[in-house]
PDB file of N, CA and C in Angstrom:
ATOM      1  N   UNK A1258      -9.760 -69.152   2.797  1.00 47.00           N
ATOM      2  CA  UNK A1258     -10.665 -68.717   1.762  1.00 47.00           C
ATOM      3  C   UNK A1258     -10.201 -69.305   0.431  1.00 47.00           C
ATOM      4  N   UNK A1259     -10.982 -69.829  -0.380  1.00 46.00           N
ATOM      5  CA  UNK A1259     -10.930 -70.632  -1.345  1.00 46.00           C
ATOM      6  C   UNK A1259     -11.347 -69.776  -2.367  1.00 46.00           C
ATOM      7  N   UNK A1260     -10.303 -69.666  -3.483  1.00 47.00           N
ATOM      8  CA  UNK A1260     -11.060 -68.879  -4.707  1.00 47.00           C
ATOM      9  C   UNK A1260     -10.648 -69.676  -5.875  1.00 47.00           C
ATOM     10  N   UNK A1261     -11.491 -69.265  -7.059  1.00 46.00           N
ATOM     11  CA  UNK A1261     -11.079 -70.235  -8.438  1.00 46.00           C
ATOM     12  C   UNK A1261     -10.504 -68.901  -9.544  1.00 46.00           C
ATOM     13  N   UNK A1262     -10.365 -68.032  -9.332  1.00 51.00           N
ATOM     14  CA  UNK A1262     -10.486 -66.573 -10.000  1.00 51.00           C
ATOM     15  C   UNK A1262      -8.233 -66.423  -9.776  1.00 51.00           C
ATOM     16  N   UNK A1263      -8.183 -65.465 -10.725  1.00 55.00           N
ATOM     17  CA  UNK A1263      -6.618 -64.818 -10.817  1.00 55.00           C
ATOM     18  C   UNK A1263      -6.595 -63.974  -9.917  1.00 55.00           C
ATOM     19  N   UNK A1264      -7.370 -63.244  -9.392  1.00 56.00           N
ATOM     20  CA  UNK A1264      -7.245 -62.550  -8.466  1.00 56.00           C
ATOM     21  C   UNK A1264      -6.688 -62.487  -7.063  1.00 56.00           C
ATOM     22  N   UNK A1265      -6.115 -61.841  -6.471  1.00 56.00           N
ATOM     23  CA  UNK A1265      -5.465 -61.718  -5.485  1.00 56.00           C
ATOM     24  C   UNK A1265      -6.324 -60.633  -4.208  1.00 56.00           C
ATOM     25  N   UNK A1266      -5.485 -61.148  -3.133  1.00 57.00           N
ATOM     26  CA  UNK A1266      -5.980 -60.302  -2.193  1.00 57.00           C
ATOM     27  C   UNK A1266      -5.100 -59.334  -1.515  1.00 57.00           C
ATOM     28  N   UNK A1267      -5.472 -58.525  -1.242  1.00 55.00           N
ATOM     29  CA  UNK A1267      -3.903 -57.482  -0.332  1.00 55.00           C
ATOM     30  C   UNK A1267      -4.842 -56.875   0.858  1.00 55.00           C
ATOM     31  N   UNK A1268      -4.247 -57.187   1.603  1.00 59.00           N
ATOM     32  CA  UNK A1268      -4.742 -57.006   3.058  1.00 59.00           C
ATOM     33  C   UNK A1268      -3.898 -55.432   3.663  1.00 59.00           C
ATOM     34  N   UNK A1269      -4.646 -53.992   4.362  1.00 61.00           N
ATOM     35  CA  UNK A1269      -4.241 -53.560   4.639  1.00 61.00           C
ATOM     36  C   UNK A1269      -4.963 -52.849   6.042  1.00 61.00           C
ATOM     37  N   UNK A1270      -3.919 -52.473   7.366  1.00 68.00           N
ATOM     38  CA  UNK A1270      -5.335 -52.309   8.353  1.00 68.00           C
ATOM     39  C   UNK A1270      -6.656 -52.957   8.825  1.00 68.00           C
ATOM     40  N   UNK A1271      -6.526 -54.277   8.108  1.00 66.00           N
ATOM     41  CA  UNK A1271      -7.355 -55.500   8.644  1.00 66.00           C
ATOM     42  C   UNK A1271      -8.605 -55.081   7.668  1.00 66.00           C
ATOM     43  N   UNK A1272      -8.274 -54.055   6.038  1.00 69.00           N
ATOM     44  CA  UNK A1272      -9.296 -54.252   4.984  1.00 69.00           C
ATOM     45  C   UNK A1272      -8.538 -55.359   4.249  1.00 69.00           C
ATOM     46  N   UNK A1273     -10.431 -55.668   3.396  1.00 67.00           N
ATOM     47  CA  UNK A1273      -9.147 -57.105   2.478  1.00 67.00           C
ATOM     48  C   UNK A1273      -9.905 -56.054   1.015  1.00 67.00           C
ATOM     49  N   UNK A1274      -8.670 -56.070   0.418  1.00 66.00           N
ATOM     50  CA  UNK A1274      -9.172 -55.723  -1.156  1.00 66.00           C
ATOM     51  C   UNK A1274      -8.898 -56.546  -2.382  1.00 66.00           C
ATOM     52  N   UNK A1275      -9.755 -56.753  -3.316  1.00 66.00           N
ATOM     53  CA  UNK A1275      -9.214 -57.696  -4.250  1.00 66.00           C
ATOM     54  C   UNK A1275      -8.685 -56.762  -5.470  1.00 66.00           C
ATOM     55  N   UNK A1276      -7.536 -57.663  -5.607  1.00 66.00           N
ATOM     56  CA  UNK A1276      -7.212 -56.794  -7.407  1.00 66.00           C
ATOM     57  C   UNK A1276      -7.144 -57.604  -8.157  1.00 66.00           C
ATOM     58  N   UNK A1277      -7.523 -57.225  -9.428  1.00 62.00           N
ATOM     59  CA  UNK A1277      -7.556 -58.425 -10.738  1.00 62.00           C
ATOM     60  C   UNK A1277      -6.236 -58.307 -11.276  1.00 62.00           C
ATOM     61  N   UNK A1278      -5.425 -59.316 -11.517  1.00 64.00           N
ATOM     62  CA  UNK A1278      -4.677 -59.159 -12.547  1.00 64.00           C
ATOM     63  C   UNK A1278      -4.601 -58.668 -13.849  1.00 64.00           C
ATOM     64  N   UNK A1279      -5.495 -58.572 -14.751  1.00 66.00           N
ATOM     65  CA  UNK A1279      -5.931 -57.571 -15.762  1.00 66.00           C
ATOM     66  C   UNK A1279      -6.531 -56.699 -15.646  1.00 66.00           C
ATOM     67  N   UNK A1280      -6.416 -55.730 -16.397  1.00 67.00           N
ATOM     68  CA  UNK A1280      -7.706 -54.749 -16.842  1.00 67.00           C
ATOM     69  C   UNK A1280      -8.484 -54.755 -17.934  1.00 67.00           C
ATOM     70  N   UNK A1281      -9.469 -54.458 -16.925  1.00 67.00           N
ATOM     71  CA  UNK A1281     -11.080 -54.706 -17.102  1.00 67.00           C
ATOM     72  C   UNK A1281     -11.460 -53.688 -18.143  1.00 67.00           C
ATOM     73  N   UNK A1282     -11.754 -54.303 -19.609  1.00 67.00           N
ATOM     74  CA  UNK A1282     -12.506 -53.489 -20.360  1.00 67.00           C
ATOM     75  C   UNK A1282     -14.290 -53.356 -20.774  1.00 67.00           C
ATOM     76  N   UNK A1283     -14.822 -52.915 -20.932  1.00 71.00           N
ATOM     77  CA  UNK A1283     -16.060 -52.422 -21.065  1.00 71.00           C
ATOM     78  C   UNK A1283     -16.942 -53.718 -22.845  1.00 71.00           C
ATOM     79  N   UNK A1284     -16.159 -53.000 -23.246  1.00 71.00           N
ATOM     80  CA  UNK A1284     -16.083 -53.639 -24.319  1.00 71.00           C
ATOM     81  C   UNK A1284     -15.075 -54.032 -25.392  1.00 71.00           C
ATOM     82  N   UNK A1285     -15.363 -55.339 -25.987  1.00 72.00           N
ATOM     83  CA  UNK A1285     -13.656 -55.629 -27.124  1.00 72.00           C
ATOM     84  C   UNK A1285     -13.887 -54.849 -27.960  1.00 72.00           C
ATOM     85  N   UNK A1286     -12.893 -55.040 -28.941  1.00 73.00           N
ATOM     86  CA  UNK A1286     -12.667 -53.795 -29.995  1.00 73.00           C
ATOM     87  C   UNK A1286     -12.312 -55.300 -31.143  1.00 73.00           C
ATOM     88  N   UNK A1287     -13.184 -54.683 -32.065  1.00 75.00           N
ATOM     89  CA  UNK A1287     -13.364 -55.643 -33.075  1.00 75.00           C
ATOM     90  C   UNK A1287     -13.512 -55.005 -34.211  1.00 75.00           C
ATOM     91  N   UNK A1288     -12.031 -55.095 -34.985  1.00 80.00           N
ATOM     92  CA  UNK A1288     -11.855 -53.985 -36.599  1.00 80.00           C
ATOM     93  C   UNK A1288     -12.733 -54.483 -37.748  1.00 80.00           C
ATOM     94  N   UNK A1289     -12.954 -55.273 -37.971  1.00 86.00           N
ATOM     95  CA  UNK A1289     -13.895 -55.723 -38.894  1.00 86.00           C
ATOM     96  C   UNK A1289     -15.373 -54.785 -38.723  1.00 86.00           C
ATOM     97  N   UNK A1290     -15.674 -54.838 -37.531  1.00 87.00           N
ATOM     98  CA  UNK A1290     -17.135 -54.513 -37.258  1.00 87.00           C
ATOM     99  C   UNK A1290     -17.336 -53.059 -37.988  1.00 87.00           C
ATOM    100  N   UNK A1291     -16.228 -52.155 -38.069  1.00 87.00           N
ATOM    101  CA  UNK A1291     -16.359 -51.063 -38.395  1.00 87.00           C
ATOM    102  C   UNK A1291     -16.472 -50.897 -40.142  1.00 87.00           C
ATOM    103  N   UNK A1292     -15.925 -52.420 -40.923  1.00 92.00           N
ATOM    104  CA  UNK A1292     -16.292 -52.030 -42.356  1.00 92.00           C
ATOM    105  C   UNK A1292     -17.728 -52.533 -42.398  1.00 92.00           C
ATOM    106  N   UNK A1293     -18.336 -53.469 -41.602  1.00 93.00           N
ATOM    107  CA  UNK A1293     -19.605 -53.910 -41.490  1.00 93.00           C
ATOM    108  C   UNK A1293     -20.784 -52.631 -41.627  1.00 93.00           C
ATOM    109  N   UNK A1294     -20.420 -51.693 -40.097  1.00 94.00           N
ATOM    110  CA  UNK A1294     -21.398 -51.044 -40.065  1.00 94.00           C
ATOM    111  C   UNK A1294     -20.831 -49.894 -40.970  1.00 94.00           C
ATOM    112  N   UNK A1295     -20.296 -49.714 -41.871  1.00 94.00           N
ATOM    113  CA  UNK A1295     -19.472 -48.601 -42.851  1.00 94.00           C
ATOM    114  C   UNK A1295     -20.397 -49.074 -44.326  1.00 94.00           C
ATOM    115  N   UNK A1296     -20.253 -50.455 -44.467  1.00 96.00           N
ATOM    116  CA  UNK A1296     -20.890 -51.104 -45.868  1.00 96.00           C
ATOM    117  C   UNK A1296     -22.322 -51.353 -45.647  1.00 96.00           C
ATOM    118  N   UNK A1297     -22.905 -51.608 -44.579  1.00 97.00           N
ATOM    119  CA  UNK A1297     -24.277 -51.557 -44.111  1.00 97.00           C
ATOM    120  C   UNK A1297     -25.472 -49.785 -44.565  1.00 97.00           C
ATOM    121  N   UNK A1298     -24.670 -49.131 -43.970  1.00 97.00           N
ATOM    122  CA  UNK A1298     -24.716 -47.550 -44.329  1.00 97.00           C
ATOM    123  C   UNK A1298     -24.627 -46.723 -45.135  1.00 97.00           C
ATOM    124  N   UNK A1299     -23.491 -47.605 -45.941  1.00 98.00           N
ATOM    125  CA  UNK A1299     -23.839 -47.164 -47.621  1.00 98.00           C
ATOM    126  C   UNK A1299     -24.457 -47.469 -48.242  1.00 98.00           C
ATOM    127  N   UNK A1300     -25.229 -48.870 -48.290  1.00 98.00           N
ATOM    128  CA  UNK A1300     -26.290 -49.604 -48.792  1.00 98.00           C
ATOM    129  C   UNK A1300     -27.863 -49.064 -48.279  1.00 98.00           C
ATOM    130  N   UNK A1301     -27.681 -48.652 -47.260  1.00 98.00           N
ATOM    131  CA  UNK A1301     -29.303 -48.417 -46.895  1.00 98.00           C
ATOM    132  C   UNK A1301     -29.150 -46.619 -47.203  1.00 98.00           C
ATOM    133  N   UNK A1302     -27.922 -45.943 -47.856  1.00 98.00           N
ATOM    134  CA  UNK A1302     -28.178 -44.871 -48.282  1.00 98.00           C
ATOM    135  C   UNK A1302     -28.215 -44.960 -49.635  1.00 98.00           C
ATOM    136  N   UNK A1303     -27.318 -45.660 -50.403  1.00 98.00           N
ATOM    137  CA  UNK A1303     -27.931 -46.497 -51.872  1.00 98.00           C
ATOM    138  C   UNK A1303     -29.351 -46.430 -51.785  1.00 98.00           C
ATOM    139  N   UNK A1304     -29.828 -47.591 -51.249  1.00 97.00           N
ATOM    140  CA  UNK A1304     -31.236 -47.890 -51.192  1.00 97.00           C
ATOM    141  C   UNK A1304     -32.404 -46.617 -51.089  1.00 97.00           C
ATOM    142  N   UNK A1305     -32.060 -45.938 -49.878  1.00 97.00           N
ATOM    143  CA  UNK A1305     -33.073 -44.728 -49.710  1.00 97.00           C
ATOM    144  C   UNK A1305     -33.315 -43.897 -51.235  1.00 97.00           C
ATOM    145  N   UNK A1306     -32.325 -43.463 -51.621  1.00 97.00           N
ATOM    146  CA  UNK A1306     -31.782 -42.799 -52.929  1.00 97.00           C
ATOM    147  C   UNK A1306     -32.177 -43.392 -54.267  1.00 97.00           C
ATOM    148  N   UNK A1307     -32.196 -44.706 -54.390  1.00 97.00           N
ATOM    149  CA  UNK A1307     -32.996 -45.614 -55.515  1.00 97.00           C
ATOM    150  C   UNK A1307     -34.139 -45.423 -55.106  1.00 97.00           C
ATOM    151  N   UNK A1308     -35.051 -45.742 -54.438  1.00 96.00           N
ATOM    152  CA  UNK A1308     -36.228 -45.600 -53.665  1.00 96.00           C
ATOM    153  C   UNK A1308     -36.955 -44.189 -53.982  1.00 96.00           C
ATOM    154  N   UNK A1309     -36.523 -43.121 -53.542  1.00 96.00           N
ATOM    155  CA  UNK A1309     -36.816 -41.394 -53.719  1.00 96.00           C
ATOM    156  C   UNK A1309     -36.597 -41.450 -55.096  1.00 96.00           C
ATOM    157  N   UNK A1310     -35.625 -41.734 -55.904  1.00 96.00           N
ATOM    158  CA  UNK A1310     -36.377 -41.600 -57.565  1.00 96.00           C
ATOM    159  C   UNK A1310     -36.833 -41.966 -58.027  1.00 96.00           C
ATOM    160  N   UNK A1311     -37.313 -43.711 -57.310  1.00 95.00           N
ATOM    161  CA  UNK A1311     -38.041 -44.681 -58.333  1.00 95.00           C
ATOM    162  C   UNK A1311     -39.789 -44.128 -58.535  1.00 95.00           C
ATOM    163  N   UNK A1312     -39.773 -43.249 -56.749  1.00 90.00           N
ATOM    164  CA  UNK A1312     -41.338 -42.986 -56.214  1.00 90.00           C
ATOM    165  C   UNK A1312     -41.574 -41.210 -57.061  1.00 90.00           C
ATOM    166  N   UNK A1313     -40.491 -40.942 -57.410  1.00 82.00           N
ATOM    167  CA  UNK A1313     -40.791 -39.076 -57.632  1.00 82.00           C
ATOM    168  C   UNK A1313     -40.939 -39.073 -59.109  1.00 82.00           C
TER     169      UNK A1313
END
């Protein structure tokens, strides 16, 4: 059996199971993103707030 992958096989009782050498996350974690959506959120609550007094 031919594979191109890190993965390995471990054979037990004539099952074959594969294990990855890493673990598998869901999603990356990216610190920036959090002043993004932090400065995004203050601006469109800025905005709402300019908006409600410009109209009242």
């Amino acid at each position: 059996m031919v594979q191109d992958s890190d993965d390995h096989h471990e054979s037990s009782r004539g099952e074959s199971v594969v294990k990855s050498d890493t673990k598998e996350r869901q999603a990356a974690e990216v610190r920036p993103m959090r002043y993004v959506l932090g400065i995004g959120l203050a601006l469109v609550i800025i905005g709402m707030a300019v908006s409600y007094v410009s109209f009242t």
